[in-house]
PDB file of C-alpha atoms and ligand atoms in Angstrom:
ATOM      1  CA  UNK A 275       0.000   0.000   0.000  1.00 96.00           C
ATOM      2  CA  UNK A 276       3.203   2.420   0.866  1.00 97.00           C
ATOM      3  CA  UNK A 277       6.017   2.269  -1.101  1.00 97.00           C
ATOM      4  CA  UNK A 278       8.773   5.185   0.040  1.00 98.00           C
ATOM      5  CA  UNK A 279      12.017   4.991  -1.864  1.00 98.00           C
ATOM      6  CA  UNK A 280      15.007   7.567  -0.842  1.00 98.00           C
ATOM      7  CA  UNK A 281      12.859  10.117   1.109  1.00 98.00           C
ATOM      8  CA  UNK A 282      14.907  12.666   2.178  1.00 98.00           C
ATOM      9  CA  UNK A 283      13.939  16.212   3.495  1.00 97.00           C
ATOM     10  CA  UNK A 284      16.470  18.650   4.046  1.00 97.00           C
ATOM     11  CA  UNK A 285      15.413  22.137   5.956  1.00 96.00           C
ATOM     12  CA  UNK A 286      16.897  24.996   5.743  1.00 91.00           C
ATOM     13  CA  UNK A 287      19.743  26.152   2.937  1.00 87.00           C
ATOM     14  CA  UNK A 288      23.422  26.505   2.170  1.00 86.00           C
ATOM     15  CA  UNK A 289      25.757  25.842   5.477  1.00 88.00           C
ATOM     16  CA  UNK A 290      22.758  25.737   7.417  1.00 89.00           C
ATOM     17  CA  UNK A 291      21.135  23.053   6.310  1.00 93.00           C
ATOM     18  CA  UNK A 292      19.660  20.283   8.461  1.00 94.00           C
ATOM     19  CA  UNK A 293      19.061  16.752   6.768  1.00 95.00           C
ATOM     20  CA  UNK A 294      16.451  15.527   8.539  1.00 96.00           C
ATOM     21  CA  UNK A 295      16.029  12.660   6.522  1.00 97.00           C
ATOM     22  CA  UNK A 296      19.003  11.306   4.355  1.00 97.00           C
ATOM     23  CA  UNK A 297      16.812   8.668   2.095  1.00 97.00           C
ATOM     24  CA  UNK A 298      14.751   6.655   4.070  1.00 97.00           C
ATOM     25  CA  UNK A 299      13.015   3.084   2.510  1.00 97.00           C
ATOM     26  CA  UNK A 300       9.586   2.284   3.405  1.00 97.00           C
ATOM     27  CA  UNK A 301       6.928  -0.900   2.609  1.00 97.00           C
ATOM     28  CA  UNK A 302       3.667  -1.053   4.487  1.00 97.00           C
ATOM     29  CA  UNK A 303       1.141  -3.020   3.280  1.00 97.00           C
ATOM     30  CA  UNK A 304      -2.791  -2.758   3.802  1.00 97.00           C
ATOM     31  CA  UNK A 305      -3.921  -3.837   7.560  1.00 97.00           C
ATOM     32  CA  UNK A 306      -0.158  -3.413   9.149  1.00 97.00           C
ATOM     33  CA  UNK A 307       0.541  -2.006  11.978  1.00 97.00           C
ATOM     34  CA  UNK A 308       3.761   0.081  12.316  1.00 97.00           C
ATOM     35  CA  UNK A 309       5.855   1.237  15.045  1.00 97.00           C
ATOM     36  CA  UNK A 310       8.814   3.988  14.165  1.00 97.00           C
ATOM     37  CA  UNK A 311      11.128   4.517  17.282  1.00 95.00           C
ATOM     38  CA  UNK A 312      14.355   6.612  17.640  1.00 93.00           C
ATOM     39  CA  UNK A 313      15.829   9.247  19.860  1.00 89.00           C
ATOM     40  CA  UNK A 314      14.528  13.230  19.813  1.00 91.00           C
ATOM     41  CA  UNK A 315      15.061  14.569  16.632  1.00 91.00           C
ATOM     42  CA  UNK A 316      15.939  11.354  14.559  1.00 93.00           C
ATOM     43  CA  UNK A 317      13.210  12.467  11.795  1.00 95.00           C
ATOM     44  CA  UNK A 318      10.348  10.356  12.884  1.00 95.00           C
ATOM     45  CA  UNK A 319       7.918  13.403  13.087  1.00 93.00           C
ATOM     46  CA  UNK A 320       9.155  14.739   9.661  1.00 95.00           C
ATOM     47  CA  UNK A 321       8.425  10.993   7.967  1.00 97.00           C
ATOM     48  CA  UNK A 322       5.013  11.541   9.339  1.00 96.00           C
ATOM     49  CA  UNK A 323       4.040  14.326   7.764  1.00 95.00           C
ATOM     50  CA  UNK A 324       5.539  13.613   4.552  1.00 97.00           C
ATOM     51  CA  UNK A 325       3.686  10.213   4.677  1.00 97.00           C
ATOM     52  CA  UNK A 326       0.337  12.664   5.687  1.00 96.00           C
ATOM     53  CA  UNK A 327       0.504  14.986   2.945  1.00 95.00           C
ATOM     54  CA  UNK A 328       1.275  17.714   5.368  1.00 93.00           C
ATOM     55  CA  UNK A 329       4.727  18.306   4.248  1.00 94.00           C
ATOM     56  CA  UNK A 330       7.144  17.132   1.079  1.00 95.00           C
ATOM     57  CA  UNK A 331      10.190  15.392   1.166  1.00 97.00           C
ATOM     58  CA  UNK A 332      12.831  17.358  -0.631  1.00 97.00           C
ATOM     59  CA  UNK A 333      13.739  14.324  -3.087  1.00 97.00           C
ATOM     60  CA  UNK A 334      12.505  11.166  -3.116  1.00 98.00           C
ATOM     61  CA  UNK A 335       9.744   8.882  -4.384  1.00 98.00           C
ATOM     62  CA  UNK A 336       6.470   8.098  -2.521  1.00 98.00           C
ATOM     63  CA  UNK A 337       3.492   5.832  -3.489  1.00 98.00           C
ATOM     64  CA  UNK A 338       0.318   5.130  -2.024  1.00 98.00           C
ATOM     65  CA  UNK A 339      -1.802   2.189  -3.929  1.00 97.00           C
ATOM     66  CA  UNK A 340      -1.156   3.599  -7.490  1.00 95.00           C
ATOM     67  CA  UNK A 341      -0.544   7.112  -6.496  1.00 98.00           C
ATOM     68  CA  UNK A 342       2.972   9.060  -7.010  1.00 98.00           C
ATOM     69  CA  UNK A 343       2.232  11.415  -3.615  1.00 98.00           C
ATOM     70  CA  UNK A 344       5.473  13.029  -4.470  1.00 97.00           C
ATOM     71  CA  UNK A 345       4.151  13.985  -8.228  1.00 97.00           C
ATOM     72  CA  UNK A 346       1.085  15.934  -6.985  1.00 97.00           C
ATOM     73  CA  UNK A 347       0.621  19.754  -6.953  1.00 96.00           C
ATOM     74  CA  UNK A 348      -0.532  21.485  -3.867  1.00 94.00           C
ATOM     75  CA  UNK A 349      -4.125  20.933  -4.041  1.00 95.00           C
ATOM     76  CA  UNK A 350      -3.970  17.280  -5.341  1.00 96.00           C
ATOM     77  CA  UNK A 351      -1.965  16.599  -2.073  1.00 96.00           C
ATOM     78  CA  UNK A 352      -4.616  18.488   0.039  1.00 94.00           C
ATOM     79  CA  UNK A 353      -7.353  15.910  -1.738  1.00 94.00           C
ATOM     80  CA  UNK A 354      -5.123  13.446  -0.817  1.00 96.00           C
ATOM     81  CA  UNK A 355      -4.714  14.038   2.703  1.00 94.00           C
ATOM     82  CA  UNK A 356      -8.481  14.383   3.525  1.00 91.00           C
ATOM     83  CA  UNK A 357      -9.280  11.127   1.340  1.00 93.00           C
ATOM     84  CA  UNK A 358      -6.853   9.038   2.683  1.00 96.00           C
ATOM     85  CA  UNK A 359      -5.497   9.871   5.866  1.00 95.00           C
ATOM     86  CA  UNK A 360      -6.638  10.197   9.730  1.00 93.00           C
ATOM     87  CA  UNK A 361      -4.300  11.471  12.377  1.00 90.00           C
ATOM     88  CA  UNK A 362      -3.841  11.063  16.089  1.00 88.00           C
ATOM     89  CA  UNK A 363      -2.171  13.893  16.995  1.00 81.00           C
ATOM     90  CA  UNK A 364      -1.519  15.372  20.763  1.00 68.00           C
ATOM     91  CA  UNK A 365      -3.070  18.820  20.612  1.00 60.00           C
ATOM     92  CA  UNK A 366      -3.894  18.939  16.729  1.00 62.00           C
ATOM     93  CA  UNK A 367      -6.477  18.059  14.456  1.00 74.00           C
ATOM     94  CA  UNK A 368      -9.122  18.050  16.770  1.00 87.00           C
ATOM     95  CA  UNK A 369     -11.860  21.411  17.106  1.00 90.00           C
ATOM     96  CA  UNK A 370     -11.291  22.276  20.595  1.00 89.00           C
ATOM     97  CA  UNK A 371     -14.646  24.225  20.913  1.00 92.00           C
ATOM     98  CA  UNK A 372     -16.823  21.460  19.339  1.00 94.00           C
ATOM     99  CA  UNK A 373     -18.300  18.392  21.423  1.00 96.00           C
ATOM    100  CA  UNK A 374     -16.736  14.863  21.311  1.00 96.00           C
ATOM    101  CA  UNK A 375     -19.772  14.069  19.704  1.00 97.00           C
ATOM    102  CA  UNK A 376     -19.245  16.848  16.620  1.00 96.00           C
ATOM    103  CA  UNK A 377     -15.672  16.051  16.442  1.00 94.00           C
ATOM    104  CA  UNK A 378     -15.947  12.267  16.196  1.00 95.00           C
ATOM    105  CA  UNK A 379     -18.703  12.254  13.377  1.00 96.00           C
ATOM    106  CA  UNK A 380     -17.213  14.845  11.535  1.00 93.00           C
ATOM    107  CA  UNK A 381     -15.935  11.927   8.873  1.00 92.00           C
ATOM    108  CA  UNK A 382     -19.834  10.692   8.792  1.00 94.00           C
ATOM    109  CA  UNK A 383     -21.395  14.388   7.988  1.00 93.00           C
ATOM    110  CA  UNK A 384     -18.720  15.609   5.696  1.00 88.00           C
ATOM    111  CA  UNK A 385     -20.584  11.618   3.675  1.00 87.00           C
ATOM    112  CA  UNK A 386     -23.666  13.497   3.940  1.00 91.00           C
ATOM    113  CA  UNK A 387     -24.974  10.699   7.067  1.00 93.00           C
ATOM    114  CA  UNK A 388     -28.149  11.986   8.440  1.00 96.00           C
ATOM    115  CA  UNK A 389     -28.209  13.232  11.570  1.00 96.00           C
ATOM    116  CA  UNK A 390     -29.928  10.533  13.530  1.00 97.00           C
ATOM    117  CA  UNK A 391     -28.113   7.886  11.933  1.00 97.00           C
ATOM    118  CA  UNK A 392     -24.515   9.361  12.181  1.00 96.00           C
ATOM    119  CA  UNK A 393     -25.837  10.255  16.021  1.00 97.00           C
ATOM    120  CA  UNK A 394     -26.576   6.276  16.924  1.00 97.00           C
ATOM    121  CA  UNK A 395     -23.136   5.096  15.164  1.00 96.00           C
ATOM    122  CA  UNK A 396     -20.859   7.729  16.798  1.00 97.00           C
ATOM    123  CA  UNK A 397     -22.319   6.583  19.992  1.00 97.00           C
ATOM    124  CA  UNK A 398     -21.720   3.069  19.518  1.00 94.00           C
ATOM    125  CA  UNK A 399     -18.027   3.736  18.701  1.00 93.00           C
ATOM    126  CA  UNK A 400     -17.013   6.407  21.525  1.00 95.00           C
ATOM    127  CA  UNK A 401     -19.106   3.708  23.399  1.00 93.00           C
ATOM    128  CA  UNK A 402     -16.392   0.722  22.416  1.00 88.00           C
ATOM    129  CA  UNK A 403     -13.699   3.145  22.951  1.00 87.00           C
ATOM    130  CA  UNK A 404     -15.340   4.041  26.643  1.00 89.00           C
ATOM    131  CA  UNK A 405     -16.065   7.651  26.546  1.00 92.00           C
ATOM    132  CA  UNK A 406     -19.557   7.390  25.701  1.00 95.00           C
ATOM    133  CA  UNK A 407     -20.797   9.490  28.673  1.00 97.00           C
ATOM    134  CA  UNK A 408     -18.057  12.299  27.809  1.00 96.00           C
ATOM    135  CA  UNK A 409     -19.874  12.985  24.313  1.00 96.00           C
ATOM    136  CA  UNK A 410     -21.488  16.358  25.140  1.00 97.00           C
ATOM    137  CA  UNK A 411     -18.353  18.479  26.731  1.00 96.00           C
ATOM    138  CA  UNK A 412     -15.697  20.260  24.438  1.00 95.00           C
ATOM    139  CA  UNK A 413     -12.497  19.147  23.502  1.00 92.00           C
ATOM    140  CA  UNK A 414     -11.184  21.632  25.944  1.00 91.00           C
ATOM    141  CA  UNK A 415     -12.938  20.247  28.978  1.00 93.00           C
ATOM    142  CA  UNK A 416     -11.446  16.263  28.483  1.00 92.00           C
ATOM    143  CA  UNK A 417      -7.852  15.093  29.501  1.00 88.00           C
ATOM    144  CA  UNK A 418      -5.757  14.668  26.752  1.00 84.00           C
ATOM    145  CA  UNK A 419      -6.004  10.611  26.685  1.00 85.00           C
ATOM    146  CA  UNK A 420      -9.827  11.263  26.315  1.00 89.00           C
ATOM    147  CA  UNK A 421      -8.716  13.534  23.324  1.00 90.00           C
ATOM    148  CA  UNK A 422      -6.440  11.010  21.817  1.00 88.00           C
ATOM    149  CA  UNK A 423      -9.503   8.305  22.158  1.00 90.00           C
ATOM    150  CA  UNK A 424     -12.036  10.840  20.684  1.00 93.00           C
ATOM    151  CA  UNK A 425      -9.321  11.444  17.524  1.00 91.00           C
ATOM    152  CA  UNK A 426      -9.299   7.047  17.362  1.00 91.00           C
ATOM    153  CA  UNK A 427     -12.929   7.573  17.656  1.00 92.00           C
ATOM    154  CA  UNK A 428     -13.240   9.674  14.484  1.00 93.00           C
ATOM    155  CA  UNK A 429     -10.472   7.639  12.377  1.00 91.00           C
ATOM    156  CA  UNK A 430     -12.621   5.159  13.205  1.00 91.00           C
ATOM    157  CA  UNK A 431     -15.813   6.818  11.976  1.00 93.00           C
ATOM    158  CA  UNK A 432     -13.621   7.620   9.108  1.00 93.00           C
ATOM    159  CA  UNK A 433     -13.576   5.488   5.291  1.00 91.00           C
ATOM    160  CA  UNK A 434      -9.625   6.968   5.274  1.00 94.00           C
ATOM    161  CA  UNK A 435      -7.259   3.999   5.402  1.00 96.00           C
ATOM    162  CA  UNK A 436      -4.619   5.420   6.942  1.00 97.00           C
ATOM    163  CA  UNK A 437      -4.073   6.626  10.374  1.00 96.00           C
ATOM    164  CA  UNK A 438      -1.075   8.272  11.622  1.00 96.00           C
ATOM    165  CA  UNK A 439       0.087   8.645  15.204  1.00 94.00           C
ATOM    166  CA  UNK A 440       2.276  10.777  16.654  1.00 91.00           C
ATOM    167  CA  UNK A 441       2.851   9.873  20.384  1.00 89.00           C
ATOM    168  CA  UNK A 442      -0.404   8.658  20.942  1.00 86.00           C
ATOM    169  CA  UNK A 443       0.695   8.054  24.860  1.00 85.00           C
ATOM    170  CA  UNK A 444       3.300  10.580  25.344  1.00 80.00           C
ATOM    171  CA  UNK A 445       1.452  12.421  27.580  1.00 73.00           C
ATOM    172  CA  UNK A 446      -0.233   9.715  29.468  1.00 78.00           C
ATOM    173  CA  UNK A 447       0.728   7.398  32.489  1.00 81.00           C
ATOM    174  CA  UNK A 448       0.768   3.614  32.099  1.00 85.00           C
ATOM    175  CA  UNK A 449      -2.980   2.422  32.471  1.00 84.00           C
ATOM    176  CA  UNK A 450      -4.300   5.075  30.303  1.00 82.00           C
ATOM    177  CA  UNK A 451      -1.844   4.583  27.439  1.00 86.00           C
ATOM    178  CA  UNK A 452      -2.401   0.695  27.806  1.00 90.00           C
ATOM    179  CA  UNK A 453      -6.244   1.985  27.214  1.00 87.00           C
ATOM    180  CA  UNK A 454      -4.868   4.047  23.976  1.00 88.00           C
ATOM    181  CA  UNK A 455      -3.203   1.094  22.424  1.00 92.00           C
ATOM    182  CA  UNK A 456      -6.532  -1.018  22.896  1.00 92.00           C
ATOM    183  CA  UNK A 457      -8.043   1.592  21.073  1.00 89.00           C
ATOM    184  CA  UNK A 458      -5.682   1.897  18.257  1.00 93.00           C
ATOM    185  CA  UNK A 459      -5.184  -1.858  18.231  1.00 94.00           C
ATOM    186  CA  UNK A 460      -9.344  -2.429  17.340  1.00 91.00           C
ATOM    187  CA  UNK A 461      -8.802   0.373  14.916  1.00 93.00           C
ATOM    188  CA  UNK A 462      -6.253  -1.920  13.136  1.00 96.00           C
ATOM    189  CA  UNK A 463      -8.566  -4.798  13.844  1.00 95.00           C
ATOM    190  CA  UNK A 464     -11.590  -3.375  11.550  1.00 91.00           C
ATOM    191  CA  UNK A 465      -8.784  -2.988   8.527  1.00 94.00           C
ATOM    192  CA  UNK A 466      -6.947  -0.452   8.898  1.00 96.00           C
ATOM    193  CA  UNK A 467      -3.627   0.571   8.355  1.00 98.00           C
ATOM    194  CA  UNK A 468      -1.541   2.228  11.607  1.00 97.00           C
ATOM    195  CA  UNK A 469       1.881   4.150  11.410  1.00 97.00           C
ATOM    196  CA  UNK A 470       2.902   5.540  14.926  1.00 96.00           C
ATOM    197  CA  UNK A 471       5.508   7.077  16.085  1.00 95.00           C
ATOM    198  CA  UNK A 472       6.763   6.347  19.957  1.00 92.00           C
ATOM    199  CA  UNK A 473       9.695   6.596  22.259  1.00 87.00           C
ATOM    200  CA  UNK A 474       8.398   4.089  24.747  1.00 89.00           C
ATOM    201  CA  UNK A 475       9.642   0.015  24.057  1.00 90.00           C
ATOM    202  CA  UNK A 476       6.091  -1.274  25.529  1.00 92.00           C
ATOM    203  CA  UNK A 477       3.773   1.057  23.183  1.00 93.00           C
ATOM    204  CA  UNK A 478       5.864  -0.439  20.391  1.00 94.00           C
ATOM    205  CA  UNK A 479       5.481  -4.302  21.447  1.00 95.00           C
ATOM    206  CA  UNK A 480       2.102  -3.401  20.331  1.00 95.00           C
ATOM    207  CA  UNK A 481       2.927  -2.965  16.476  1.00 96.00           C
ATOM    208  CA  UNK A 482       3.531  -5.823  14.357  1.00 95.00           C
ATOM    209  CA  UNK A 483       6.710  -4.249  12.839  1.00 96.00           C
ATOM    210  CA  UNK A 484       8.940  -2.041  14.619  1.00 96.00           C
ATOM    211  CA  UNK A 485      11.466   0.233  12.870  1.00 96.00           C
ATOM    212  CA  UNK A 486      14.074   2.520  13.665  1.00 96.00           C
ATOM    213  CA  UNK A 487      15.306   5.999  13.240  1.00 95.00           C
ATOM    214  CA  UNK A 488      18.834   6.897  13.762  1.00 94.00           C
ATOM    215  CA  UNK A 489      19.864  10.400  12.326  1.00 89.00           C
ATOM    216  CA  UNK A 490      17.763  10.638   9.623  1.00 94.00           C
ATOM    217  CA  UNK A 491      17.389   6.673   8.424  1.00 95.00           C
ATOM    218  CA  UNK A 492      15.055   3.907   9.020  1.00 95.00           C
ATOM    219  CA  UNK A 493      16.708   0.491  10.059  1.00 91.00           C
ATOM    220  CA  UNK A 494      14.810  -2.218  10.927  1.00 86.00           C
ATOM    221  CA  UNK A 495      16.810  -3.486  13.493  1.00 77.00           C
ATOM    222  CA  UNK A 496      18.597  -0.778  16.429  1.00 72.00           C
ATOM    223  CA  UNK A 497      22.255  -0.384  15.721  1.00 65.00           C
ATOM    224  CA  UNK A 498      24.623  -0.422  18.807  1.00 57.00           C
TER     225      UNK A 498
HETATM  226  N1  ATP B 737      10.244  23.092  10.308  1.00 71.74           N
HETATM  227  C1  ATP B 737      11.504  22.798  10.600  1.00 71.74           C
HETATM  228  N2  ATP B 737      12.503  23.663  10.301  1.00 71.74           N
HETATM  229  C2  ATP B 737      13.788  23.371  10.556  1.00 71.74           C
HETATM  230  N3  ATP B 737      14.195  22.228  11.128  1.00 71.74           N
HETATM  231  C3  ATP B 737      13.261  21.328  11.451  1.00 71.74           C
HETATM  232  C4  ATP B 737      11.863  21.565  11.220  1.00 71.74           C
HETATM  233  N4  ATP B 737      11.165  20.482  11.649  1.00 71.74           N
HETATM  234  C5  ATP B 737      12.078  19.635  12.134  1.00 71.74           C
HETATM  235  N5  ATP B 737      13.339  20.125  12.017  1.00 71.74           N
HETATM  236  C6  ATP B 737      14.580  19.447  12.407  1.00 71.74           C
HETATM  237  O1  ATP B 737      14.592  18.169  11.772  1.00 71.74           O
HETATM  238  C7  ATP B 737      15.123  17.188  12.655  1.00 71.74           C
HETATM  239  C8  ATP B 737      14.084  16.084  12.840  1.00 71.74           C
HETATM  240  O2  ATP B 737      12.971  16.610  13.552  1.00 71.74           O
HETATM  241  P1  ATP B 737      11.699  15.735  13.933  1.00 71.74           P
HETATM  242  O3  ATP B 737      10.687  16.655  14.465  1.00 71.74           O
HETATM  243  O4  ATP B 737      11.328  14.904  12.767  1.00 71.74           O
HETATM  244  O5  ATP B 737      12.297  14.815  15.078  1.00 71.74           O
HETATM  245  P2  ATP B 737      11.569  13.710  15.964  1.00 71.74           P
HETATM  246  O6  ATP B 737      12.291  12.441  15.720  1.00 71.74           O
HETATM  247  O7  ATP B 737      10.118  13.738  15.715  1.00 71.74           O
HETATM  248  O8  ATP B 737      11.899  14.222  17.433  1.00 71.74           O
HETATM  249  P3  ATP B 737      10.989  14.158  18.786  1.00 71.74           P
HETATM  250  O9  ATP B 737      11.116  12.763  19.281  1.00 71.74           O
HETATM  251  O10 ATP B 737      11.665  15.139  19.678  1.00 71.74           O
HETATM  252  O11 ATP B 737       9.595  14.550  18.430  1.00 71.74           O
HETATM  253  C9  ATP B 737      15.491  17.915  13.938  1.00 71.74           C
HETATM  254  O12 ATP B 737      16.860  18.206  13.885  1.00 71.74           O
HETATM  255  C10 ATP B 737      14.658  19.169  13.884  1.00 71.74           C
HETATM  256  O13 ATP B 737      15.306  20.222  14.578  1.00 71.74           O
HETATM  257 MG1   MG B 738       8.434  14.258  16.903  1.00 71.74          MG
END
């Protein structure tokens, strides 16, 4: 389904350039589940916007099914992004002034869903992802695991195959980012396809493939 070949992004120009990534190699396929770990500043947030559509890689080629991502013009990549990807992002992508509710069925009335119906099947989902009774208050008013389950609520809502992750427990203590990684694990259950990034060894056992990123490249194995 993902097919990167030599990614790299450089930032910045002349002396001061930073090569973030120096030509990473990626294959995902449909249904995986992907853990990318490394040290602070390694590249692993810069991979995952490039693989959201939210930034370019500098050279590099990048396909998704039968799509050349790095061919497409601004707008193309913006239709790309909202057809394809979901992201669980710590403080990002969600409305902060809208409900759980609005937030997690935004996927089901941006289909055109009527109201009652796309009501009845949000509730059954922030129901299986147990903050059902937390649908009425604002982004604002919910800790920040309950706003990492409502973002795993609306991926899940979502047709998008892909879902991205960023830290999905940073911020959390042990039992609550155990109850993230359910979450993100039944997500992956129902088909579809996770990339997340993590510094923590036990979030990763999750993942069915673990890579890693050392100064700008993806091994599969750690190096010593
Ligand atoms: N917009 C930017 N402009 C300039 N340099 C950047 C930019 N974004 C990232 N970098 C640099 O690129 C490198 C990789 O950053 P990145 O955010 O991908 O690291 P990371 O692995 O996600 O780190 P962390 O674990 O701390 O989140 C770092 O050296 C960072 O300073
Ligand atoms: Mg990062």
């Amino acid at each position: 389904m993902i097919k990167l070949r030599g990614i790299k992004k450089d930032f910045g120009s002349g002396r001061s350039t930073n090569h973030a990534l120096k030509g990473v190699d990626l294959d995902v396929e449909k249904g995986d589940f992907v853990a990318i770990m490394g040290s602070s500043g390694s590249g692993k947030s810069t991979l995952l916007s490039i693989l959201g559509g939210m930034d370019r890689a500098t050279s590099g080629e990048y396909y998704y099914d039968e799509i050349a991502v790095h061919e497409l013009n601004s707008s193309r990549l913006d239709d790309f992004r909202i057809n394809h990807i979901s992201f669980v992002f710590q403080n990002f992508a969600l409305m902060n002034q809208f409900s759980v509710m609005e937030n997690a069925e935004l996927p089901l009335l941006c289909k055109g869903v009527k109201r009652k119906e796309r009501r009845r099947k949000t509730t059954e989902v922030l129901e299986r992802l147990g903050i059902r009774e937390l649908k009425d208050r604002t982004v604002s008013q919910i800790s920040g695991g309950e706003q990492q389950r409502c973002a795993i609520a609306r991926a899940f809502l979502s047709e998008n195959q892909l879902v991205l992750c960023d830290e999905p427990t940073g911020a959390l203590d042990k039992k609550n980012g155990v109850e993230i990684m359910k979450c993100l694990k039944e997500i992956n259950e129902v088909g579809k396809t996770i990339i997340m990034v993590t510094h923590d060894d036990s979030i990763a056992a999750w993942a069915k493939h673990r890579y890693y990123m050392e100064d700008g490249q993806l091994n599969a194995t750690k190096k010593e």
